[in-house]
Amino acid sequence: MNEESPAIPAPAEERHASWLELFFDLVAVAGVAQIAHLLHGEPGAADVGLYVLLFLAFWTAWICFTLYGNVAGEGTHTRTVLAAMFGMAVMAAAVPGVHAGEDGQARALALAYIVVRGLASGVWRNRREILVDWPAAQTSVGVIPWVVSLWAHEPARYWLWALGIALDLYVTFTVSARDIIENRRAHDRREEPRSRRRETVLPVSFATPDADHLGERLGLFVIIVLGEGVAQVIEAASDAPWNRRLYGLAAAAFFLLVALWSLSFRHGYAGVPHLTARSLPARAALPLHCFVSGCLAALAAGLGAAAEHLDTLPDSTRWLLCSSLAGYFLLTGVAALRQPADGRRRLLSVVLPCATAPLLIAGFGGGLGTVAVVWLLVAVTLWPTFYEGRRARRPGPDPRPEA
């Protein structure tokens, strides 16, 4: 008697970034490059402040649609994503004009940001899902200051933009899923005709991101930022005389970016060292990814500026290079502390030394040459790999009982 064997369920196919998502991420290349150019030359405090503000705005617009594509999957509306891409391209193109104080470009950037955030809020409203991990994507309170800024001038315009970003972060860390549901129900009751208005519970579901797919998209963003560092050095080197100093700087910059790549991907998750897929809630992991990416983009801009000053770095450029690397390591300490086994050891032995050493180089390295400064940063970045390797080679305790 032949019996049919029970069907074995096929393993779920591993999901990767779609062609549309990769096309969307190409906009990140243009945006990061334009924003990094704000730190060229000898950047001052105002340049750094504008860089931080625009990077946060650009990353916020990008993550809203990254999460939408992650949750929607095959149901992603292509036209909506393409419209958001166009809006982000307008934002990127307007960055130089904003830096130059042009009101027209500043209004264009603000309007494009408003449109992109409006599109993001609309797709979630239509899906009737609650994105618990990033509620700012579904709310519009952070967009209101950007709307007001259309009639403002600098510097008030920039303060309004900063207020909008701060409100988004406030919503992300304080608003709960229950608050979003109640607001959604109240909105639907207001929109419903009076004759049909009733107190029934409206169906709503919770959106849970695919951790592996999200990690891939976040990692792609960090790869784009590291690639921008290579592009910055290549662009500056193409206009500089090819001599020993340029060769030394090119080698040092390459080793520095490779060491950062190794820390971010071989010893981390989503481009953040010491982070794992579930060691931090997404509400904390996503801002951490944003800030780490911002430090790497600033470092990339500093490397490009270093290729323009092969003899000695200006003080502002040296501080930009060193403080961005220090910030990178300091932020990764948040992820290191989430490691239950040896988080404190890594913080004391790896994170704090690597965050302190660049600041010492920035403060006391005024007499050092450009190439020497970058090679010192390479040594700092290689320390975590050397330390972990040496610790792994240590012999453990002898399991044999004593005689």
mmCIF file of C-alpha atoms in Angstrom:
data_model
loop_
_atom_site.group_PDB
_atom_site.id
_atom_site.type_symbol
_atom_site.label_atom_id
_atom_site.label_comp_id
_atom_site.label_asym_id
_atom_site.label_seq_id
_atom_site.Cartn_x
_atom_site.Cartn_y
_atom_site.Cartn_z
ATOM 1 C CA MET A 1 0.000 0.000 0.000
ATOM 2 C CA ASN A 2 1.491 3.217 -1.170
ATOM 3 C CA GLU A 3 1.011 6.252 0.983
ATOM 4 C CA GLU A 4 1.804 9.770 -0.024
ATOM 5 C CA SER A 5 4.554 11.290 2.031
ATOM 6 C CA PRO A 6 3.598 14.472 3.824
ATOM 7 C CA ALA A 7 4.409 17.612 1.924
ATOM 8 C CA ILE A 8 7.454 19.402 3.231
ATOM 9 C CA PRO A 9 7.007 23.171 3.114
ATOM 10 C CA ALA A 10 9.552 24.862 0.924
ATOM 11 C CA PRO A 11 11.860 27.241 2.756
ATOM 12 C CA ALA A 12 10.952 30.879 2.424
ATOM 13 C CA GLU A 13 12.907 32.518 -0.335
ATOM 14 C CA GLU A 14 15.414 35.027 0.950
ATOM 15 C CA ARG A 15 14.362 38.496 -0.068
ATOM 16 C CA HIS A 16 16.784 40.988 -1.557
ATOM 17 C CA ALA A 17 16.532 44.591 -2.688
ATOM 18 C CA SER A 18 14.484 44.925 -5.869
ATOM 19 C CA TRP A 19 15.607 46.760 -8.985
ATOM 20 C CA LEU A 20 13.243 49.599 -8.053
ATOM 21 C CA GLU A 21 14.789 49.852 -4.601
ATOM 22 C CA LEU A 22 18.306 49.847 -6.040
ATOM 23 C CA PHE A 23 17.249 52.568 -8.488
ATOM 24 C CA PHE A 24 15.836 54.511 -5.556
ATOM 25 C CA ASP A 25 19.109 54.112 -3.650
ATOM 26 C CA LEU A 26 20.981 55.708 -6.557
ATOM 27 C CA VAL A 27 19.353 58.957 -5.510
ATOM 28 C CA ALA A 28 21.211 58.534 -2.237
ATOM 29 C CA VAL A 29 24.460 58.666 -4.224
ATOM 30 C CA ALA A 30 23.573 62.086 -5.610
ATOM 31 C CA GLY A 31 22.237 63.354 -2.305
ATOM 32 C CA VAL A 32 25.188 62.260 -0.178
ATOM 33 C CA ALA A 33 27.637 63.675 -2.729
ATOM 34 C CA GLN A 34 25.919 67.068 -2.813
ATOM 35 C CA ILE A 35 25.634 67.300 0.957
ATOM 36 C CA ALA A 36 29.259 66.216 1.471
ATOM 37 C CA HIS A 37 30.380 69.107 -0.761
ATOM 38 C CA LEU A 38 29.160 71.481 1.964
ATOM 39 C CA LEU A 39 32.264 70.473 3.949
ATOM 40 C CA HIS A 40 34.806 71.162 1.198
ATOM 41 C CA GLY A 41 37.521 73.725 1.639
ATOM 42 C CA GLU A 42 37.792 74.957 5.221
ATOM 43 C CA PRO A 43 34.301 74.454 6.690
ATOM 44 C CA GLY A 44 33.147 76.628 9.541
ATOM 45 C CA ALA A 45 30.556 75.999 12.229
ATOM 46 C CA ALA A 46 27.739 77.243 9.974
ATOM 47 C CA ASP A 47 28.778 74.837 7.197
ATOM 48 C CA VAL A 48 28.858 71.898 9.603
ATOM 49 C CA GLY A 49 25.469 72.861 11.027
ATOM 50 C CA LEU A 50 23.905 73.074 7.574
ATOM 51 C CA TYR A 51 25.486 69.725 6.667
ATOM 52 C CA VAL A 52 23.969 68.033 9.736
ATOM 53 C CA LEU A 53 20.558 69.563 9.073
ATOM 54 C CA LEU A 54 20.373 68.606 5.390
ATOM 55 C CA PHE A 55 21.807 65.126 5.964
ATOM 56 C CA LEU A 56 19.131 64.436 8.593
ATOM 57 C CA ALA A 57 16.411 65.701 6.252
ATOM 58 C CA PHE A 58 17.674 63.657 3.314
ATOM 59 C CA TRP A 59 18.070 60.501 5.406
ATOM 60 C CA THR A 60 14.582 60.947 6.902
ATOM 61 C CA ALA A 61 13.004 61.181 3.447
ATOM 62 C CA TRP A 62 15.001 58.141 2.315
ATOM 63 C CA ILE A 63 14.116 55.940 5.304
ATOM 64 C CA CYS A 64 10.390 56.665 4.987
ATOM 65 C CA PHE A 65 10.289 55.017 1.563
ATOM 66 C CA THR A 66 12.871 52.377 2.468
ATOM 67 C CA LEU A 67 10.533 51.145 5.200
ATOM 68 C CA TYR A 68 7.547 51.369 2.853
ATOM 69 C CA GLY A 69 9.260 49.173 0.265
ATOM 70 C CA ASN A 70 10.370 46.797 3.015
ATOM 71 C CA VAL A 71 6.831 46.242 4.294
ATOM 72 C CA ALA A 72 4.892 46.487 1.023
ATOM 73 C CA GLY A 73 7.167 44.162 -0.950
ATOM 74 C CA GLU A 74 5.543 43.231 -4.244
ATOM 75 C CA GLY A 75 2.681 45.600 -3.418
ATOM 76 C CA THR A 76 4.905 48.679 -3.666
ATOM 77 C CA HIS A 77 3.396 51.364 -5.906
ATOM 78 C CA THR A 78 6.067 52.063 -8.504
ATOM 79 C CA ARG A 79 4.721 55.461 -9.526
ATOM 80 C CA THR A 80 4.685 56.677 -5.936
ATOM 81 C CA VAL A 81 8.297 55.604 -5.379
ATOM 82 C CA LEU A 82 9.387 57.235 -8.645
ATOM 83 C CA ALA A 83 7.628 60.456 -7.614
ATOM 84 C CA ALA A 84 9.520 60.360 -4.307
ATOM 85 C CA MET A 85 12.764 59.782 -6.211
ATOM 86 C CA PHE A 86 12.133 62.894 -8.273
ATOM 87 C CA GLY A 87 11.467 64.899 -5.118
ATOM 88 C CA MET A 88 14.703 63.706 -3.517
ATOM 89 C CA ALA A 89 16.602 64.513 -6.717
ATOM 90 C CA VAL A 90 15.240 68.073 -6.502
ATOM 91 C CA MET A 91 16.422 68.242 -2.890
ATOM 92 C CA ALA A 92 19.914 67.107 -3.908
ATOM 93 C CA ALA A 93 20.106 69.574 -6.787
ATOM 94 C CA ALA A 94 19.073 72.463 -4.531
ATOM 95 C CA VAL A 95 21.791 71.870 -1.900
ATOM 96 C CA PRO A 96 24.474 74.139 -3.488
ATOM 97 C CA GLY A 97 21.955 76.957 -3.835
ATOM 98 C CA VAL A 98 20.914 76.593 -0.206
ATOM 99 C CA HIS A 99 24.581 76.787 0.804
ATOM 100 C CA ALA A 100 24.933 79.956 -1.268
ATOM 101 C CA GLY A 101 21.897 81.540 0.438
ATOM 102 C CA GLU A 102 19.596 81.460 -2.604
ATOM 103 C CA ASP A 103 15.974 81.787 -1.494
ATOM 104 C CA GLY A 104 14.623 80.092 -4.617
ATOM 105 C CA GLN A 105 16.648 76.906 -4.168
ATOM 106 C CA ALA A 106 15.906 76.826 -0.435
ATOM 107 C CA ARG A 107 12.162 76.996 -1.101
ATOM 108 C CA ALA A 108 12.506 74.316 -3.786
ATOM 109 C CA LEU A 109 14.288 72.019 -1.337
ATOM 110 C CA ALA A 110 11.678 72.621 1.371
ATOM 111 C CA LEU A 111 8.802 72.074 -1.055
ATOM 112 C CA ALA A 112 10.335 68.862 -2.386
ATOM 113 C CA TYR A 113 10.804 67.600 1.173
ATOM 114 C CA ILE A 114 7.178 68.413 1.990
ATOM 115 C CA VAL A 115 5.977 66.524 -1.106
ATOM 116 C CA VAL A 116 8.122 63.466 -0.334
ATOM 117 C CA ARG A 117 6.892 63.326 3.256
ATOM 118 C CA GLY A 118 3.323 63.789 2.066
ATOM 119 C CA LEU A 119 3.690 60.863 -0.330
ATOM 120 C CA ALA A 120 5.122 58.713 2.472
ATOM 121 C CA SER A 121 2.273 59.570 4.822
ATOM 122 C CA GLY A 122 -0.269 58.859 2.083
ATOM 123 C CA VAL A 123 0.961 55.348 1.271
ATOM 124 C CA TRP A 124 0.697 54.300 4.904
ATOM 125 C CA ARG A 125 -2.756 55.817 5.259
ATOM 126 C CA ASN A 126 -3.958 53.874 2.237
ATOM 127 C CA ARG A 127 -2.477 50.621 3.546
ATOM 128 C CA ARG A 128 -4.227 51.042 6.921
ATOM 129 C CA GLU A 129 -1.149 49.768 8.710
ATOM 130 C CA ILE A 130 0.654 51.144 11.716
ATOM 131 C CA LEU A 131 4.426 51.338 11.365
ATOM 132 C CA VAL A 132 5.318 51.013 15.022
ATOM 133 C CA ASP A 133 9.076 51.105 14.505
ATOM 134 C CA TRP A 134 9.113 54.510 12.757
ATOM 135 C CA PRO A 135 5.889 56.436 13.468
ATOM 136 C CA ALA A 136 7.322 59.673 12.051
ATOM 137 C CA ALA A 137 6.761 58.221 8.554
ATOM 138 C CA GLN A 138 2.989 58.326 9.152
ATOM 139 C CA THR A 139 2.661 61.641 10.951
ATOM 140 C CA SER A 140 2.859 65.157 9.573
ATOM 141 C CA VAL A 141 3.697 67.180 12.679
ATOM 142 C CA GLY A 142 7.374 67.338 11.705
ATOM 143 C CA VAL A 143 6.475 68.691 8.260
ATOM 144 C CA ILE A 144 4.570 71.712 9.587
ATOM 145 C CA PRO A 145 7.715 73.823 10.292
ATOM 146 C CA TRP A 146 8.918 73.051 6.755
ATOM 147 C CA VAL A 147 5.636 74.411 5.379
ATOM 148 C CA VAL A 148 6.037 77.586 7.439
ATOM 149 C CA SER A 149 9.620 77.935 6.179
ATOM 150 C CA LEU A 150 8.350 78.548 2.636
ATOM 151 C CA TRP A 151 7.620 82.124 3.740
ATOM 152 C CA ALA A 152 10.726 82.541 5.936
ATOM 153 C CA HIS A 153 14.263 83.689 5.194
ATOM 154 C CA GLU A 154 17.601 82.632 6.624
ATOM 155 C CA PRO A 155 18.477 82.090 9.398
ATOM 156 C CA ALA A 156 14.864 81.611 10.563
ATOM 157 C CA ARG A 157 14.322 79.132 7.734
ATOM 158 C CA TYR A 158 17.058 76.840 9.040
ATOM 159 C CA TRP A 159 15.750 76.967 12.583
ATOM 160 C CA LEU A 160 12.322 75.921 11.305
ATOM 161 C CA TRP A 161 13.882 72.996 9.440
ATOM 162 C CA ALA A 162 15.741 71.963 12.585
ATOM 163 C CA LEU A 163 12.488 72.172 14.550
ATOM 164 C CA GLY A 164 10.829 69.859 12.024
ATOM 165 C CA ILE A 165 13.611 67.278 12.367
ATOM 166 C CA ALA A 166 13.467 67.550 16.170
ATOM 167 C CA LEU A 167 9.699 66.954 16.116
ATOM 168 C CA ASP A 168 10.199 63.838 13.982
ATOM 169 C CA LEU A 169 12.701 62.479 16.503
ATOM 170 C CA TYR A 170 10.343 63.347 19.356
ATOM 171 C CA VAL A 171 7.489 61.469 17.670
ATOM 172 C CA THR A 172 9.748 58.496 16.994
ATOM 173 C CA PHE A 173 10.790 58.066 20.610
ATOM 174 C CA THR A 174 7.588 59.069 22.426
ATOM 175 C CA VAL A 175 4.502 58.234 20.339
ATOM 176 C CA SER A 176 3.129 54.736 20.892
ATOM 177 C CA ALA A 177 1.159 52.508 18.556
ATOM 178 C CA ARG A 178 -1.995 53.168 20.586
ATOM 179 C CA ASP A 179 -1.625 56.919 20.014
ATOM 180 C CA ILE A 180 -1.329 56.394 16.253
ATOM 181 C CA ILE A 181 -4.399 54.139 16.178
ATOM 182 C CA GLU A 182 -6.519 56.643 18.093
ATOM 183 C CA ASN A 183 -5.406 59.478 15.819
ATOM 184 C CA ARG A 184 -6.193 57.355 12.746
ATOM 185 C CA ARG A 185 -9.678 56.531 14.014
ATOM 186 C CA ALA A 186 -10.384 60.162 14.887
ATOM 187 C CA HIS A 187 -9.264 61.231 11.395
ATOM 188 C CA ASP A 188 -11.489 58.626 9.725
ATOM 189 C CA ARG A 189 -14.508 59.699 11.767
ATOM 190 C CA ARG A 190 -13.956 63.331 10.760
ATOM 191 C CA GLU A 191 -13.681 62.369 7.096
ATOM 192 C CA GLU A 192 -16.782 60.133 7.155
ATOM 193 C CA PRO A 193 -20.119 61.806 6.235
ATOM 194 C CA ARG A 194 -22.335 62.610 9.204
ATOM 195 C CA SER A 195 -25.041 60.244 8.025
ATOM 196 C CA ARG A 196 -22.578 57.338 8.073
ATOM 197 C CA ARG A 197 -20.574 58.354 11.154
ATOM 198 C CA ARG A 198 -20.508 55.579 13.742
ATOM 199 C CA GLU A 199 -18.353 54.356 16.597
ATOM 200 C CA THR A 200 -17.344 51.030 15.119
ATOM 201 C CA VAL A 201 -13.762 49.922 15.516
ATOM 202 C CA LEU A 202 -11.939 50.442 12.255
ATOM 203 C CA PRO A 203 -9.711 47.576 11.135
ATOM 204 C CA VAL A 204 -6.049 48.322 11.475
ATOM 205 C CA SER A 205 -2.939 46.146 11.463
ATOM 206 C CA PHE A 206 0.642 46.536 12.557
ATOM 207 C CA ALA A 207 3.449 46.614 9.997
ATOM 208 C CA THR A 208 6.523 44.583 10.923
ATOM 209 C CA PRO A 209 9.655 45.177 8.824
ATOM 210 C CA ASP A 210 11.632 42.296 7.371
ATOM 211 C CA ALA A 211 14.837 42.510 9.454
ATOM 212 C CA ASP A 212 17.124 40.864 6.896
ATOM 213 C CA HIS A 213 15.859 42.943 3.980
ATOM 214 C CA LEU A 214 16.009 46.144 6.038
ATOM 215 C CA GLY A 215 19.549 45.330 7.116
ATOM 216 C CA GLU A 216 20.527 44.936 3.466
ATOM 217 C CA ARG A 217 19.040 48.314 2.518
ATOM 218 C CA LEU A 218 20.674 50.075 5.460
ATOM 219 C CA GLY A 219 23.974 48.424 4.607
ATOM 220 C CA LEU A 220 23.674 49.579 0.988
ATOM 221 C CA PHE A 221 23.341 53.149 2.228
ATOM 222 C CA VAL A 222 26.557 52.831 4.242
ATOM 223 C CA ILE A 223 28.321 51.314 1.221
ATOM 224 C CA ILE A 224 27.199 54.337 -0.800
ATOM 225 C CA VAL A 225 28.677 56.643 1.840
ATOM 226 C CA LEU A 226 32.001 54.765 1.888
ATOM 227 C CA GLY A 227 32.049 54.826 -1.901
ATOM 228 C CA GLU A 228 31.578 58.569 -1.720
ATOM 229 C CA GLY A 229 34.823 58.719 0.250
ATOM 230 C CA VAL A 230 36.623 56.979 -2.625
ATOM 231 C CA ALA A 231 35.001 59.353 -5.111
ATOM 232 C CA GLN A 232 36.034 62.397 -3.054
ATOM 233 C CA VAL A 233 39.686 61.336 -3.030
ATOM 234 C CA ILE A 234 39.653 60.483 -6.750
ATOM 235 C CA GLU A 235 38.105 63.831 -7.654
ATOM 236 C CA ALA A 236 40.625 65.787 -5.582
ATOM 237 C CA ALA A 237 43.567 63.683 -6.816
ATOM 238 C CA SER A 238 42.665 64.294 -10.444
ATOM 239 C CA ASP A 239 43.444 67.997 -9.976
ATOM 240 C CA ALA A 240 46.507 67.622 -7.737
ATOM 241 C CA PRO A 241 50.125 67.056 -8.799
ATOM 242 C CA TRP A 242 51.041 63.382 -8.560
ATOM 243 C CA ASN A 243 53.924 63.107 -6.115
ATOM 244 C CA ARG A 244 54.957 61.083 -3.080
ATOM 245 C CA ARG A 245 52.588 62.895 -0.763
ATOM 246 C CA LEU A 246 49.623 62.198 -2.978
ATOM 247 C CA TYR A 247 50.603 58.535 -3.256
ATOM 248 C CA GLY A 248 50.904 58.286 0.524
ATOM 249 C CA LEU A 249 47.577 59.996 1.092
ATOM 250 C CA ALA A 250 45.792 57.840 -1.483
ATOM 251 C CA ALA A 251 47.097 54.662 0.151
ATOM 252 C CA ALA A 252 46.185 55.904 3.640
ATOM 253 C CA ALA A 253 42.678 56.953 2.573
ATOM 254 C CA PHE A 254 42.106 53.578 0.905
ATOM 255 C CA PHE A 255 43.255 51.632 3.978
ATOM 256 C CA LEU A 256 41.103 53.836 6.222
ATOM 257 C CA LEU A 257 37.955 53.214 4.167
ATOM 258 C CA VAL A 258 38.706 49.474 3.946
ATOM 259 C CA ALA A 259 39.172 49.294 7.725
ATOM 260 C CA LEU A 260 35.860 51.092 8.255
ATOM 261 C CA TRP A 261 34.164 48.731 5.801
ATOM 262 C CA SER A 262 35.529 45.752 7.732
ATOM 263 C CA LEU A 263 34.310 47.113 11.070
ATOM 264 C CA SER A 264 30.899 48.063 9.708
ATOM 265 C CA PHE A 265 30.080 44.853 7.846
ATOM 266 C CA ARG A 266 32.316 42.022 9.053
ATOM 267 C CA HIS A 267 31.801 42.959 12.707
ATOM 268 C CA GLY A 268 28.389 44.619 12.607
ATOM 269 C CA TYR A 269 24.917 44.774 11.127
ATOM 270 C CA ALA A 270 23.428 47.292 8.685
ATOM 271 C CA GLY A 271 26.761 49.094 8.555
ATOM 272 C CA VAL A 272 26.992 49.685 12.326
ATOM 273 C CA PRO A 273 29.780 47.863 14.243
ATOM 274 C CA HIS A 274 28.772 45.685 17.227
ATOM 275 C CA LEU A 275 25.116 45.855 16.179
ATOM 276 C CA THR A 276 23.075 42.710 15.528
ATOM 277 C CA ALA A 277 19.689 42.308 13.886
ATOM 278 C CA ARG A 278 17.779 42.371 17.182
ATOM 279 C CA SER A 279 20.173 43.791 19.753
ATOM 280 C CA LEU A 280 18.385 47.153 19.631
ATOM 281 C CA PRO A 281 14.758 48.030 18.887
ATOM 282 C CA ALA A 282 14.308 49.589 15.465
ATOM 283 C CA ARG A 283 13.368 52.942 17.004
ATOM 284 C CA ALA A 284 16.899 53.134 18.410
ATOM 285 C CA ALA A 285 18.764 51.249 15.671
ATOM 286 C CA LEU A 286 17.510 53.458 12.820
ATOM 287 C CA PRO A 287 18.645 56.795 14.345
ATOM 288 C CA LEU A 288 21.939 55.115 15.244
ATOM 289 C CA HIS A 289 22.376 54.125 11.589
ATOM 290 C CA CYS A 290 21.584 57.706 10.555
ATOM 291 C CA PHE A 291 24.151 59.274 12.870
ATOM 292 C CA VAL A 292 26.862 56.715 12.023
ATOM 293 C CA SER A 293 26.256 57.282 8.298
ATOM 294 C CA GLY A 294 26.461 61.028 8.835
ATOM 295 C CA CYS A 295 29.851 60.663 10.542
ATOM 296 C CA LEU A 296 31.142 58.515 7.681
ATOM 297 C CA ALA A 297 29.913 61.005 5.071
ATOM 298 C CA ALA A 298 31.667 63.834 6.929
ATOM 299 C CA LEU A 299 34.829 61.722 7.060
ATOM 300 C CA ALA A 300 34.560 61.165 3.301
ATOM 301 C CA ALA A 301 34.357 64.917 2.753
ATOM 302 C CA GLY A 302 37.382 65.387 5.002
ATOM 303 C CA LEU A 303 39.408 62.919 2.951
ATOM 304 C CA GLY A 304 38.570 64.849 -0.192
ATOM 305 C CA ALA A 305 39.670 68.071 1.472
ATOM 306 C CA ALA A 306 42.883 66.389 2.666
ATOM 307 C CA ALA A 307 43.814 65.635 -0.943
ATOM 308 C CA GLU A 308 43.619 69.378 -1.602
ATOM 309 C CA HIS A 309 46.034 70.186 1.269
ATOM 310 C CA LEU A 310 48.865 67.677 0.928
ATOM 311 C CA ASP A 311 51.339 69.632 3.028
ATOM 312 C CA THR A 312 49.472 70.501 6.223
ATOM 313 C CA LEU A 313 45.781 70.283 7.009
ATOM 314 C CA PRO A 314 43.929 73.444 7.992
ATOM 315 C CA ASP A 315 42.694 73.284 11.566
ATOM 316 C CA SER A 316 39.036 73.027 10.506
ATOM 317 C CA THR A 317 39.736 70.135 8.120
ATOM 318 C CA ARG A 318 41.827 68.270 10.691
ATOM 319 C CA TRP A 319 39.041 68.643 13.259
ATOM 320 C CA LEU A 320 36.470 67.520 10.684
ATOM 321 C CA LEU A 321 38.409 64.337 9.906
ATOM 322 C CA CYS A 322 39.209 63.465 13.492
ATOM 323 C CA SER A 323 35.912 64.381 15.136
ATOM 324 C CA SER A 324 33.861 62.492 12.538
ATOM 325 C CA LEU A 325 35.906 59.336 13.195
ATOM 326 C CA ALA A 326 35.604 59.888 16.960
ATOM 327 C CA GLY A 327 31.840 60.271 16.578
ATOM 328 C CA TYR A 328 31.680 57.065 14.559
ATOM 329 C CA PHE A 329 33.350 55.078 17.347
ATOM 330 C CA LEU A 330 31.446 56.819 20.129
ATOM 331 C CA LEU A 331 28.108 55.987 18.506
ATOM 332 C CA THR A 332 29.081 52.364 17.999
ATOM 333 C CA GLY A 333 29.579 52.172 21.757
ATOM 334 C CA VAL A 334 25.778 52.252 22.081
ATOM 335 C CA ALA A 335 25.601 49.010 20.117
ATOM 336 C CA ALA A 336 28.556 47.519 22.007
ATOM 337 C CA LEU A 337 26.793 47.996 25.339
ATOM 338 C CA ARG A 338 23.914 45.859 24.068
ATOM 339 C CA GLN A 339 26.213 42.849 23.855
ATOM 340 C CA PRO A 340 25.425 41.004 27.111
ATOM 341 C CA ALA A 341 28.654 38.998 27.271
ATOM 342 C CA ASP A 342 31.412 41.550 26.779
ATOM 343 C CA GLY A 343 29.795 44.886 26.032
ATOM 344 C CA ARG A 344 31.505 46.721 28.888
ATOM 345 C CA ARG A 345 34.888 45.235 27.979
ATOM 346 C CA ARG A 346 34.543 46.400 24.377
ATOM 347 C CA LEU A 347 33.488 49.838 25.541
ATOM 348 C CA LEU A 348 36.542 50.279 27.756
ATOM 349 C CA SER A 349 39.113 48.503 25.584
ATOM 350 C CA VAL A 350 38.003 49.432 22.075
ATOM 351 C CA VAL A 351 35.343 52.139 21.834
ATOM 352 C CA LEU A 352 36.664 54.726 24.290
ATOM 353 C CA PRO A 353 40.320 54.568 23.120
ATOM 354 C CA CYS A 354 39.252 54.793 19.474
ATOM 355 C CA ALA A 355 36.955 57.739 20.231
ATOM 356 C CA THR A 356 39.572 59.577 22.332
ATOM 357 C CA ALA A 357 42.657 59.123 20.126
ATOM 358 C CA PRO A 358 41.292 61.074 17.090
ATOM 359 C CA LEU A 359 40.380 64.002 19.331
ATOM 360 C CA LEU A 360 43.933 64.032 20.708
ATOM 361 C CA ILE A 361 45.265 64.019 17.145
ATOM 362 C CA ALA A 362 42.958 66.913 16.273
ATOM 363 C CA GLY A 363 43.980 68.931 19.311
ATOM 364 C CA PHE A 364 47.729 68.337 19.285
ATOM 365 C CA GLY A 365 48.465 67.387 15.676
ATOM 366 C CA GLY A 366 48.724 70.848 14.212
ATOM 367 C CA GLY A 367 52.398 70.311 13.348
ATOM 368 C CA LEU A 368 51.841 66.982 11.618
ATOM 369 C CA GLY A 369 51.709 66.596 7.868
ATOM 370 C CA THR A 370 48.510 65.621 6.100
ATOM 371 C CA VAL A 371 49.665 62.104 5.249
ATOM 372 C CA ALA A 372 50.820 61.478 8.832
ATOM 373 C CA VAL A 373 47.432 62.509 10.228
ATOM 374 C CA VAL A 374 45.524 60.147 7.936
ATOM 375 C CA TRP A 375 47.886 57.234 8.659
ATOM 376 C CA LEU A 376 47.408 57.806 12.382
ATOM 377 C CA LEU A 377 43.650 57.560 11.841
ATOM 378 C CA VAL A 378 44.248 54.309 9.974
ATOM 379 C CA ALA A 379 46.121 52.959 13.019
ATOM 380 C CA VAL A 380 43.238 53.979 15.282
ATOM 381 C CA THR A 381 40.708 52.257 13.028
ATOM 382 C CA LEU A 382 42.763 49.051 12.875
ATOM 383 C CA TRP A 383 42.988 48.793 16.668
ATOM 384 C CA PRO A 384 39.587 47.036 17.163
ATOM 385 C CA THR A 385 40.482 44.323 14.633
ATOM 386 C CA PHE A 386 43.933 43.846 16.153
ATOM 387 C CA TYR A 387 42.528 43.718 19.686
ATOM 388 C CA GLU A 388 39.805 41.207 18.872
ATOM 389 C CA GLY A 389 42.245 39.045 16.927
ATOM 390 C CA ARG A 390 44.768 39.014 19.761
ATOM 391 C CA ARG A 391 42.053 38.160 22.266
ATOM 392 C CA ALA A 392 40.807 35.293 20.077
ATOM 393 C CA ARG A 393 44.323 33.811 19.946
ATOM 394 C CA ARG A 394 44.713 33.752 23.711
ATOM 395 C CA PRO A 395 44.634 30.209 25.084
ATOM 396 C CA GLY A 396 41.606 29.496 27.203
ATOM 397 C CA PRO A 397 41.726 27.793 30.585
ATOM 398 C CA ASP A 398 42.896 24.190 30.539
ATOM 399 C CA PRO A 399 39.747 22.052 30.890
ATOM 400 C CA ARG A 400 41.743 19.082 32.314
ATOM 401 C CA PRO A 401 41.446 18.631 36.072
ATOM 402 C CA GLU A 402 44.521 19.095 38.146
ATOM 403 C CA ALA A 403 46.312 15.941 39.236
#
